[in-house]
Amino acid sequence: MISPSPFEGLDPPEAARRLAADGPNLLSPERRRSAAAIALAAAGEPMFLLLAAASVLYLALGDQGEGLLLAAAGVVTIGLVAVQQVRSEVALRALGRLSDPVVRVRRGGRTTSLPARELVRGDLVLLAEGQRAPADGRLLGADVLRIDESVLSRESAPVTRSGAPGAPGGCLPGEVFAGTLIVAGQGIMEVTATGARTALGRIGASLSTIGPSRTPLQRSTGRIVVVIGSLALVFAGVVAVAYGTLRGLWIEGALAGITVAIALIPEEFPVVLSVFLALGAWRLARHRVLVRRPAAVEALGGASLLCVDKTGTLTGNRMQVAAVWTPDAEGVPGADALPASLRLVLEAAAAASSPQPTDPMDLALSRHSAASSDRPERMWPMTPRRLAVVQTWAHGDGRVTAAKGSPEAVFALCRLSATDAAPAREALERLAASGLRVLAVAEARHDAAADAPEELPFVLLGLVGFLDPVAPDVPAALGEAGAAGIEVAMITGDYPATARKIAMDAGIDVDGGVMTGEEIEALDAASLRARLRSVRVFARVQPAQKLALVRAFQANGAVVAMTGDGVNDAPALEAADIGVAMGGRGTDVAREAADLVLLDDRFSSIVGAVRLGRRIFTNLRRALIYVTAIHVPIAGLALLPILVGAPPFLFPIHVVLLELVVDPVCSLVFEGESSEPDAMRRPPRNPRASLFGPAEILAGFGRGAVILAAVLGLYLGLLPAVGENAARAAAYVGLAVGNLSLALAIGASAGVGLFDARRRLFWTIAATLAVVLLPALYAPGVFELFRFEPPPPGALTLAVGCGLAAGGWSGVVRALRRRRGSGSLRNIP
């Protein structure tokens, strides 16, 4: 039950009972695919259809053993694909839970934060500017909110609502609807409906119907796979017809064609991309960075400029009142007893704050004033034109209106001349130069109600300075960013002197001076770009000017990562190459516009995300090169022996067995590779450099061609010496060893030993392949299924050495060049 006090909220047991009765606050139930559904979808892929066709042909030939073995291998392969997809979907669901909006509610007399899905009827929710209403409800008290209801009404103009019976003219009743956006103001809402019972839920709007977006790389790779797959099928048909025409063996020709098709279709590409992007996002989430758009994972490693806010990103956002000034006194709260004039300033500042404070400065002020259960009679929220909060309170037979905000805005409300404002400006400069964030406080006493604050007779009471020092981990993170070739610009709404002091404490370059929002506004695009070549500290910046800064930095060639937390930061976040929203203090609008969300609002998390982004990019590039490289010998060995008149080397079962190695090596071993030791000592990659372009394709073809030449030469050389089946067995061992050594050569990170614990997964896969190959080579009744015969020890030794050399040579070259300190190979996989 609700407590008699209107702001106590539900008791936790009652809230739990209602949640069990009504269900979670979701517009529609979560959708998830079962493992069986994923496996069924995988079975419809072209490669598995080809496997099924090959099994049928073997059975038609009466070769039940080989047909059943091929079918079993296909089932195992489908299972591996399903496991990878399930792993990706589990990671994405975990990210989905992290991305759930968090709301502040009153429960049991305390303010707490909880996921919006846990809201129930009767909860008291604290609403603030930039937040989307998490449920339907009604406003309590006299708070006035401007709300964008276009999600329901399709009307773009915001409406004004208030819960007060005698609300000011133009205000609508206090109903608030789920999904609508609080444009201005703050207040308390009592939840009246949740989930599908809200107005938004009833009209069937459901975010769950929106599928995950594919990145540009995924789309382009998908097109490549379709083209290569189509050509592979055509080429396989030609091989089957030629084989049947030249040798008169049409069923064997069909098997040869299927083998070529399976070898050529690069079905690993989309799997590798989806696994890397999903698990990359999961790894970033473990570092307190939530990925909202998969393309950001690709872009992170290329960021060359971080544009960050001061408060809460470079500083701890734990405000405390450090100084109070009036024309006749100055003091520090808590150091000693404050004079009455200074206490009056603090009380007036608290009167201009929210009764249920969430803003760090409001919270700091509340610790120096008596709590009040009253509500203001009228409030005017901060606007871009008036950077001050104004609230009117009943006082005896009259009214008292308190204002706090930027000194310039409050001086204007008080109509101070330059001479009258001079003492306050001198104190402002002095406090700001010590790194304090300074607000001015004013008060007006009057009888009649006012329609606008500008009508009231405000008197300046004084200044309040808030201490919010640089977070302890920021200087080290800035140093790491600098070593990685990443510049940092600080953009803040604070006073220039405050911005300069905080930038110096953090370690940001201040040699170019501090540029203000007014200066940004006055410059044309070309002049602004010229100034931005040296300036890295910006003060008194409005959200619209952030957008101008982002575009100017981009015009100068920077890849910009931009942080933001407010409603009006959304355009700049959208325009940046990587938009980063604050998860702790950011608004819903900022989070919706961003590519990444910092769950802990720490600057070091941004730098950590760049570090991890570089690792993901490098490992994904290596995996794609490996997939390209390994298809060259598989496809060549399926085709070339036939063209030169030799017995076929590969049959479908051989290709499938290699595919069982390729997929797990790519998606697990490459994805789990650690960062290079110098990953954050390299400059950002060229933004025009693609993840997988001509250079990477040529690198893959070159490495694959070496294995193809070595294994083909081994097979053709052993044929007259040991016979077809023994030569096939030995050459196949060489191909498998070449496959594994190539993976080790491409994926090996510097500083990780061959038998390091981090190589455990690789050696597990290698051991598994050895366990499968041993009976295939030596067990009677088994090696016949693979068309093998036990090869002589000398031939087997030669095959292993050939595979190690053909696959591992590039790794040896990389290691030697690293040892010599050659920089030419830094970015070569």
JSON list of N, CA, C and O in Angstrom, two decimals, residues 506-544:
[
{"chain": "A", "resi": 506, "resn": "ALA", "atom": "N", "xyz": [44.08, 18.02, -15.58]},
{"chain": "A", "resi": 506, "resn": "ALA", "atom": "CA", "xyz": [43.90, 16.72, -16.25]},
{"chain": "A", "resi": 506, "resn": "ALA", "atom": "C", "xyz": [45.07, 16.37, -17.16]},
{"chain": "A", "resi": 506, "resn": "ALA", "atom": "O", "xyz": [45.36, 15.20, -17.38]},
{"chain": "A", "resi": 507, "resn": "GLY", "atom": "N", "xyz": [45.73, 17.40, -17.71]},
{"chain": "A", "resi": 507, "resn": "GLY", "atom": "CA", "xyz": [46.83, 17.15, -18.64]},
{"chain": "A", "resi": 507, "resn": "GLY", "atom": "C", "xyz": [46.47, 17.43, -20.08]},
{"chain": "A", "resi": 507, "resn": "GLY", "atom": "O", "xyz": [47.18, 17.00, -20.99]},
{"chain": "A", "resi": 508, "resn": "ILE", "atom": "N", "xyz": [45.39, 18.19, -20.32]},
{"chain": "A", "resi": 508, "resn": "ILE", "atom": "CA", "xyz": [44.99, 18.56, -21.68]},
{"chain": "A", "resi": 508, "resn": "ILE", "atom": "C", "xyz": [45.78, 19.79, -22.11]},
{"chain": "A", "resi": 508, "resn": "ILE", "atom": "O", "xyz": [46.03, 20.71, -21.31]},
{"chain": "A", "resi": 509, "resn": "ASP", "atom": "N", "xyz": [46.14, 19.84, -23.37]},
{"chain": "A", "resi": 509, "resn": "ASP", "atom": "CA", "xyz": [46.93, 20.94, -23.91]},
{"chain": "A", "resi": 509, "resn": "ASP", "atom": "C", "xyz": [46.14, 22.25, -23.82]},
{"chain": "A", "resi": 509, "resn": "ASP", "atom": "O", "xyz": [45.04, 22.36, -24.37]},
{"chain": "A", "resi": 510, "resn": "VAL", "atom": "N", "xyz": [46.70, 23.24, -23.13]},
{"chain": "A", "resi": 510, "resn": "VAL", "atom": "CA", "xyz": [46.04, 24.55, -23.02]},
{"chain": "A", "resi": 510, "resn": "VAL", "atom": "C", "xyz": [46.85, 25.64, -23.71]},
{"chain": "A", "resi": 510, "resn": "VAL", "atom": "O", "xyz": [46.55, 26.83, -23.57]},
{"chain": "A", "resi": 511, "resn": "ASP", "atom": "N", "xyz": [47.89, 25.24, -24.47]},
{"chain": "A", "resi": 511, "resn": "ASP", "atom": "CA", "xyz": [48.74, 26.24, -25.13]},
{"chain": "A", "resi": 511, "resn": "ASP", "atom": "C", "xyz": [47.95, 27.08, -26.13]},
{"chain": "A", "resi": 511, "resn": "ASP", "atom": "O", "xyz": [48.30, 28.25, -26.38]},
{"chain": "A", "resi": 512, "resn": "GLY", "atom": "N", "xyz": [46.93, 26.50, -26.72]},
{"chain": "A", "resi": 512, "resn": "GLY", "atom": "CA", "xyz": [46.12, 27.24, -27.69]},
{"chain": "A", "resi": 512, "resn": "GLY", "atom": "C", "xyz": [45.09, 28.14, -27.06]},
{"chain": "A", "resi": 512, "resn": "GLY", "atom": "O", "xyz": [44.33, 28.81, -27.78]},
{"chain": "A", "resi": 513, "resn": "GLY", "atom": "N", "xyz": [45.04, 28.19, -25.73]},
{"chain": "A", "resi": 513, "resn": "GLY", "atom": "CA", "xyz": [44.08, 29.03, -25.03]},
{"chain": "A", "resi": 513, "resn": "GLY", "atom": "C", "xyz": [42.73, 28.36, -24.89]},
{"chain": "A", "resi": 513, "resn": "GLY", "atom": "O", "xyz": [42.55, 27.18, -25.20]},
{"chain": "A", "resi": 514, "resn": "VAL", "atom": "N", "xyz": [41.77, 29.15, -24.41]},
{"chain": "A", "resi": 514, "resn": "VAL", "atom": "CA", "xyz": [40.40, 28.68, -24.21]},
{"chain": "A", "resi": 514, "resn": "VAL", "atom": "C", "xyz": [39.49, 29.43, -25.17]},
{"chain": "A", "resi": 514, "resn": "VAL", "atom": "O", "xyz": [39.51, 30.66, -25.21]},
{"chain": "A", "resi": 515, "resn": "MET", "atom": "N", "xyz": [38.69, 28.70, -25.91]},
{"chain": "A", "resi": 515, "resn": "MET", "atom": "CA", "xyz": [37.76, 29.29, -26.88]},
{"chain": "A", "resi": 515, "resn": "MET", "atom": "C", "xyz": [36.36, 29.22, -26.31]},
{"chain": "A", "resi": 515, "resn": "MET", "atom": "O", "xyz": [35.94, 28.17, -25.81]},
{"chain": "A", "resi": 516, "resn": "THR", "atom": "N", "xyz": [35.62, 30.31, -26.39]},
{"chain": "A", "resi": 516, "resn": "THR", "atom": "CA", "xyz": [34.26, 30.35, -25.83]},
{"chain": "A", "resi": 516, "resn": "THR", "atom": "C", "xyz": [33.21, 30.13, -26.90]},
{"chain": "A", "resi": 516, "resn": "THR", "atom": "O", "xyz": [33.49, 30.24, -28.11]},
{"chain": "A", "resi": 517, "resn": "GLY", "atom": "N", "xyz": [32.00, 29.84, -26.44]},
{"chain": "A", "resi": 517, "resn": "GLY", "atom": "CA", "xyz": [30.90, 29.64, -27.36]},
{"chain": "A", "resi": 517, "resn": "GLY", "atom": "C", "xyz": [30.61, 30.87, -28.21]},
{"chain": "A", "resi": 517, "resn": "GLY", "atom": "O", "xyz": [30.26, 30.74, -29.39]},
{"chain": "A", "resi": 518, "resn": "GLU", "atom": "N", "xyz": [30.76, 32.05, -27.63]},
{"chain": "A", "resi": 518, "resn": "GLU", "atom": "CA", "xyz": [30.54, 33.28, -28.40]},
{"chain": "A", "resi": 518, "resn": "GLU", "atom": "C", "xyz": [31.54, 33.38, -29.55]},
{"chain": "A", "resi": 518, "resn": "GLU", "atom": "O", "xyz": [31.18, 33.80, -30.66]},
{"chain": "A", "resi": 519, "resn": "GLU", "atom": "N", "xyz": [32.78, 33.02, -29.30]},
{"chain": "A", "resi": 519, "resn": "GLU", "atom": "CA", "xyz": [33.79, 33.06, -30.36]},
{"chain": "A", "resi": 519, "resn": "GLU", "atom": "C", "xyz": [33.47, 32.05, -31.45]},
{"chain": "A", "resi": 519, "resn": "GLU", "atom": "O", "xyz": [33.65, 32.33, -32.65]},
{"chain": "A", "resi": 520, "resn": "ILE", "atom": "N", "xyz": [33.01, 30.85, -31.05]},
{"chain": "A", "resi": 520, "resn": "ILE", "atom": "CA", "xyz": [32.63, 29.84, -32.05]},
{"chain": "A", "resi": 520, "resn": "ILE", "atom": "C", "xyz": [31.52, 30.37, -32.93]},
{"chain": "A", "resi": 520, "resn": "ILE", "atom": "O", "xyz": [31.54, 30.22, -34.16]},
{"chain": "A", "resi": 521, "resn": "GLU", "atom": "N", "xyz": [30.54, 31.02, -32.29]},
{"chain": "A", "resi": 521, "resn": "GLU", "atom": "CA", "xyz": [29.38, 31.54, -33.02]},
{"chain": "A", "resi": 521, "resn": "GLU", "atom": "C", "xyz": [29.78, 32.63, -34.01]},
{"chain": "A", "resi": 521, "resn": "GLU", "atom": "O", "xyz": [29.19, 32.76, -35.08]},
{"chain": "A", "resi": 522, "resn": "ALA", "atom": "N", "xyz": [30.82, 33.39, -33.67]},
{"chain": "A", "resi": 522, "resn": "ALA", "atom": "CA", "xyz": [31.19, 34.53, -34.49]},
{"chain": "A", "resi": 522, "resn": "ALA", "atom": "C", "xyz": [32.02, 34.16, -35.70]},
{"chain": "A", "resi": 522, "resn": "ALA", "atom": "O", "xyz": [32.16, 34.95, -36.63]},
{"chain": "A", "resi": 523, "resn": "LEU", "atom": "N", "xyz": [32.61, 32.95, -35.71]},
{"chain": "A", "resi": 523, "resn": "LEU", "atom": "CA", "xyz": [33.52, 32.57, -36.79]},
{"chain": "A", "resi": 523, "resn": "LEU", "atom": "C", "xyz": [32.78, 31.85, -37.92]},
{"chain": "A", "resi": 523, "resn": "LEU", "atom": "O", "xyz": [31.83, 31.11, -37.68]},
{"chain": "A", "resi": 524, "resn": "ASP", "atom": "N", "xyz": [33.26, 32.07, -39.16]},
{"chain": "A", "resi": 524, "resn": "ASP", "atom": "CA", "xyz": [32.74, 31.27, -40.27]},
{"chain": "A", "resi": 524, "resn": "ASP", "atom": "C", "xyz": [33.42, 29.90, -40.26]},
{"chain": "A", "resi": 524, "resn": "ASP", "atom": "O", "xyz": [34.35, 29.65, -39.47]},
{"chain": "A", "resi": 525, "resn": "ALA", "atom": "N", "xyz": [32.97, 28.99, -41.12]},
{"chain": "A", "resi": 525, "resn": "ALA", "atom": "CA", "xyz": [33.45, 27.61, -41.09]},
{"chain": "A", "resi": 525, "resn": "ALA", "atom": "C", "xyz": [34.95, 27.52, -41.31]},
{"chain": "A", "resi": 525, "resn": "ALA", "atom": "O", "xyz": [35.66, 26.79, -40.60]},
{"chain": "A", "resi": 526, "resn": "ALA", "atom": "N", "xyz": [35.49, 28.27, -42.28]},
{"chain": "A", "resi": 526, "resn": "ALA", "atom": "CA", "xyz": [36.93, 28.20, -42.57]},
{"chain": "A", "resi": 526, "resn": "ALA", "atom": "C", "xyz": [37.76, 28.73, -41.40]},
{"chain": "A", "resi": 526, "resn": "ALA", "atom": "O", "xyz": [38.79, 28.14, -41.03]},
{"chain": "A", "resi": 527, "resn": "SER", "atom": "N", "xyz": [37.32, 29.84, -40.80]},
{"chain": "A", "resi": 527, "resn": "SER", "atom": "CA", "xyz": [38.06, 30.41, -39.68]},
{"chain": "A", "resi": 527, "resn": "SER", "atom": "C", "xyz": [38.01, 29.49, -38.47]},
{"chain": "A", "resi": 527, "resn": "SER", "atom": "O", "xyz": [39.01, 29.36, -37.74]},
{"chain": "A", "resi": 528, "resn": "LEU", "atom": "N", "xyz": [36.86, 28.86, -38.26]},
{"chain": "A", "resi": 528, "resn": "LEU", "atom": "CA", "xyz": [36.75, 27.94, -37.13]},
{"chain": "A", "resi": 528, "resn": "LEU", "atom": "C", "xyz": [37.69, 26.74, -37.32]},
{"chain": "A", "resi": 528, "resn": "LEU", "atom": "O", "xyz": [38.37, 26.32, -36.37]},
{"chain": "A", "resi": 529, "resn": "ARG", "atom": "N", "xyz": [37.75, 26.20, -38.53]},
{"chain": "A", "resi": 529, "resn": "ARG", "atom": "CA", "xyz": [38.65, 25.07, -38.77]},
{"chain": "A", "resi": 529, "resn": "ARG", "atom": "C", "xyz": [40.10, 25.47, -38.50]},
{"chain": "A", "resi": 529, "resn": "ARG", "atom": "O", "xyz": [40.88, 24.69, -37.96]},
{"chain": "A", "resi": 530, "resn": "ALA", "atom": "N", "xyz": [40.46, 26.70, -38.88]},
{"chain": "A", "resi": 530, "resn": "ALA", "atom": "CA", "xyz": [41.83, 27.16, -38.65]},
{"chain": "A", "resi": 530, "resn": "ALA", "atom": "C", "xyz": [42.13, 27.27, -37.15]},
{"chain": "A", "resi": 530, "resn": "ALA", "atom": "O", "xyz": [43.21, 26.86, -36.69]},
{"chain": "A", "resi": 531, "resn": "ARG", "atom": "N", "xyz": [41.19, 27.80, -36.36]},
{"chain": "A", "resi": 531, "resn": "ARG", "atom": "CA", "xyz": [41.40, 27.92, -34.92]},
{"chain": "A", "resi": 531, "resn": "ARG", "atom": "C", "xyz": [41.50, 26.55, -34.25]},
{"chain": "A", "resi": 531, "resn": "ARG", "atom": "O", "xyz": [42.26, 26.36, -33.29]},
{"chain": "A", "resi": 532, "resn": "LEU", "atom": "N", "xyz": [40.74, 25.57, -34.76]},
{"chain": "A", "resi": 532, "resn": "LEU", "atom": "CA", "xyz": [40.71, 24.25, -34.13]},
{"chain": "A", "resi": 532, "resn": "LEU", "atom": "C", "xyz": [41.99, 23.45, -34.34]},
{"chain": "A", "resi": 532, "resn": "LEU", "atom": "O", "xyz": [42.17, 22.40, -33.73]},
{"chain": "A", "resi": 533, "resn": "ARG", "atom": "N", "xyz": [42.89, 23.96, -35.17]},
{"chain": "A", "resi": 533, "resn": "ARG", "atom": "CA", "xyz": [44.16, 23.25, -35.34]},
{"chain": "A", "resi": 533, "resn": "ARG", "atom": "C", "xyz": [45.04, 23.38, -34.10]},
{"chain": "A", "resi": 533, "resn": "ARG", "atom": "O", "xyz": [45.98, 22.61, -33.92]},
{"chain": "A", "resi": 534, "resn": "SER", "atom": "N", "xyz": [44.72, 24.36, -33.23]},
{"chain": "A", "resi": 534, "resn": "SER", "atom": "CA", "xyz": [45.55, 24.55, -32.04]},
{"chain": "A", "resi": 534, "resn": "SER", "atom": "C", "xyz": [44.75, 24.54, -30.73]},
{"chain": "A", "resi": 534, "resn": "SER", "atom": "O", "xyz": [45.29, 24.18, -29.69]},
{"chain": "A", "resi": 535, "resn": "VAL", "atom": "N", "xyz": [43.46, 24.89, -30.76]},
{"chain": "A", "resi": 535, "resn": "VAL", "atom": "CA", "xyz": [42.68, 25.00, -29.53]},
{"chain": "A", "resi": 535, "resn": "VAL", "atom": "C", "xyz": [42.10, 23.64, -29.14]},
{"chain": "A", "resi": 535, "resn": "VAL", "atom": "O", "xyz": [41.56, 22.93, -29.99]},
{"chain": "A", "resi": 536, "resn": "ARG", "atom": "N", "xyz": [42.22, 23.30, -27.85]},
{"chain": "A", "resi": 536, "resn": "ARG", "atom": "CA", "xyz": [41.68, 22.04, -27.35]},
{"chain": "A", "resi": 536, "resn": "ARG", "atom": "C", "xyz": [40.82, 22.21, -26.09]},
{"chain": "A", "resi": 536, "resn": "ARG", "atom": "O", "xyz": [40.40, 21.20, -25.51]},
{"chain": "A", "resi": 537, "resn": "VAL", "atom": "N", "xyz": [40.57, 23.44, -25.69]},
{"chain": "A", "resi": 537, "resn": "VAL", "atom": "CA", "xyz": [39.72, 23.69, -24.51]},
{"chain": "A", "resi": 537, "resn": "VAL", "atom": "C", "xyz": [38.65, 24.70, -24.91]},
{"chain": "A", "resi": 537, "resn": "VAL", "atom": "O", "xyz": [38.96, 25.78, -25.43]},
{"chain": "A", "resi": 538, "resn": "PHE", "atom": "N", "xyz": [37.39, 24.34, -24.65]},
{"chain": "A", "resi": 538, "resn": "PHE", "atom": "CA", "xyz": [36.26, 25.16, -25.07]},
{"chain": "A", "resi": 538, "resn": "PHE", "atom": "C", "xyz": [35.33, 25.35, -23.87]},
{"chain": "A", "resi": 538, "resn": "PHE", "atom": "O", "xyz": [34.98, 24.39, -23.18]},
{"chain": "A", "resi": 539, "resn": "ALA", "atom": "N", "xyz": [34.92, 26.60, -23.62]},
{"chain": "A", "resi": 539, "resn": "ALA", "atom": "CA", "xyz": [34.11, 26.92, -22.45]},
{"chain": "A", "resi": 539, "resn": "ALA", "atom": "C", "xyz": [32.87, 27.71, -22.87]},
{"chain": "A", "resi": 539, "resn": "ALA", "atom": "O", "xyz": [32.82, 28.31, -23.95]},
{"chain": "A", "resi": 540, "resn": "ARG", "atom": "N", "xyz": [31.87, 27.68, -21.98]},
{"chain": "A", "resi": 540, "resn": "ARG", "atom": "CA", "xyz": [30.59, 28.36, -22.22]},
{"chain": "A", "resi": 540, "resn": "ARG", "atom": "C", "xyz": [30.02, 27.97, -23.60]},
{"chain": "A", "resi": 540, "resn": "ARG", "atom": "O", "xyz": [29.52, 28.79, -24.36]},
{"chain": "A", "resi": 541, "resn": "VAL", "atom": "N", "xyz": [30.09, 26.66, -23.88]},
{"chain": "A", "resi": 541, "resn": "VAL", "atom": "CA", "xyz": [29.65, 26.14, -25.17]},
{"chain": "A", "resi": 541, "resn": "VAL", "atom": "C", "xyz": [28.22, 25.65, -25.05]},
{"chain": "A", "resi": 541, "resn": "VAL", "atom": "O", "xyz": [27.87, 24.91, -24.13]},
{"chain": "A", "resi": 542, "resn": "GLN", "atom": "N", "xyz": [27.38, 26.08, -26.00]},
{"chain": "A", "resi": 542, "resn": "GLN", "atom": "CA", "xyz": [26.00, 25.62, -26.07]},
{"chain": "A", "resi": 542, "resn": "GLN", "atom": "C", "xyz": [25.94, 24.36, -26.95]},
{"chain": "A", "resi": 542, "resn": "GLN", "atom": "O", "xyz": [26.82, 24.12, -27.79]},
{"chain": "A", "resi": 543, "resn": "PRO", "atom": "N", "xyz": [24.88, 23.53, -26.77]},
{"chain": "A", "resi": 543, "resn": "PRO", "atom": "CA", "xyz": [24.80, 22.28, -27.55]},
{"chain": "A", "resi": 543, "resn": "PRO", "atom": "C", "xyz": [24.90, 22.47, -29.05]},
{"chain": "A", "resi": 543, "resn": "PRO", "atom": "O", "xyz": [25.55, 21.68, -29.74]},
{"chain": "A", "resi": 544, "resn": "ALA", "atom": "N", "xyz": [24.29, 23.53, -29.59]},
{"chain": "A", "resi": 544, "resn": "ALA", "atom": "CA", "xyz": [24.36, 23.75, -31.04]},
{"chain": "A", "resi": 544, "resn": "ALA", "atom": "C", "xyz": [25.79, 24.02, -31.49]},
{"chain": "A", "resi": 544, "resn": "ALA", "atom": "O", "xyz": [26.19, 23.67, -32.60]}
]
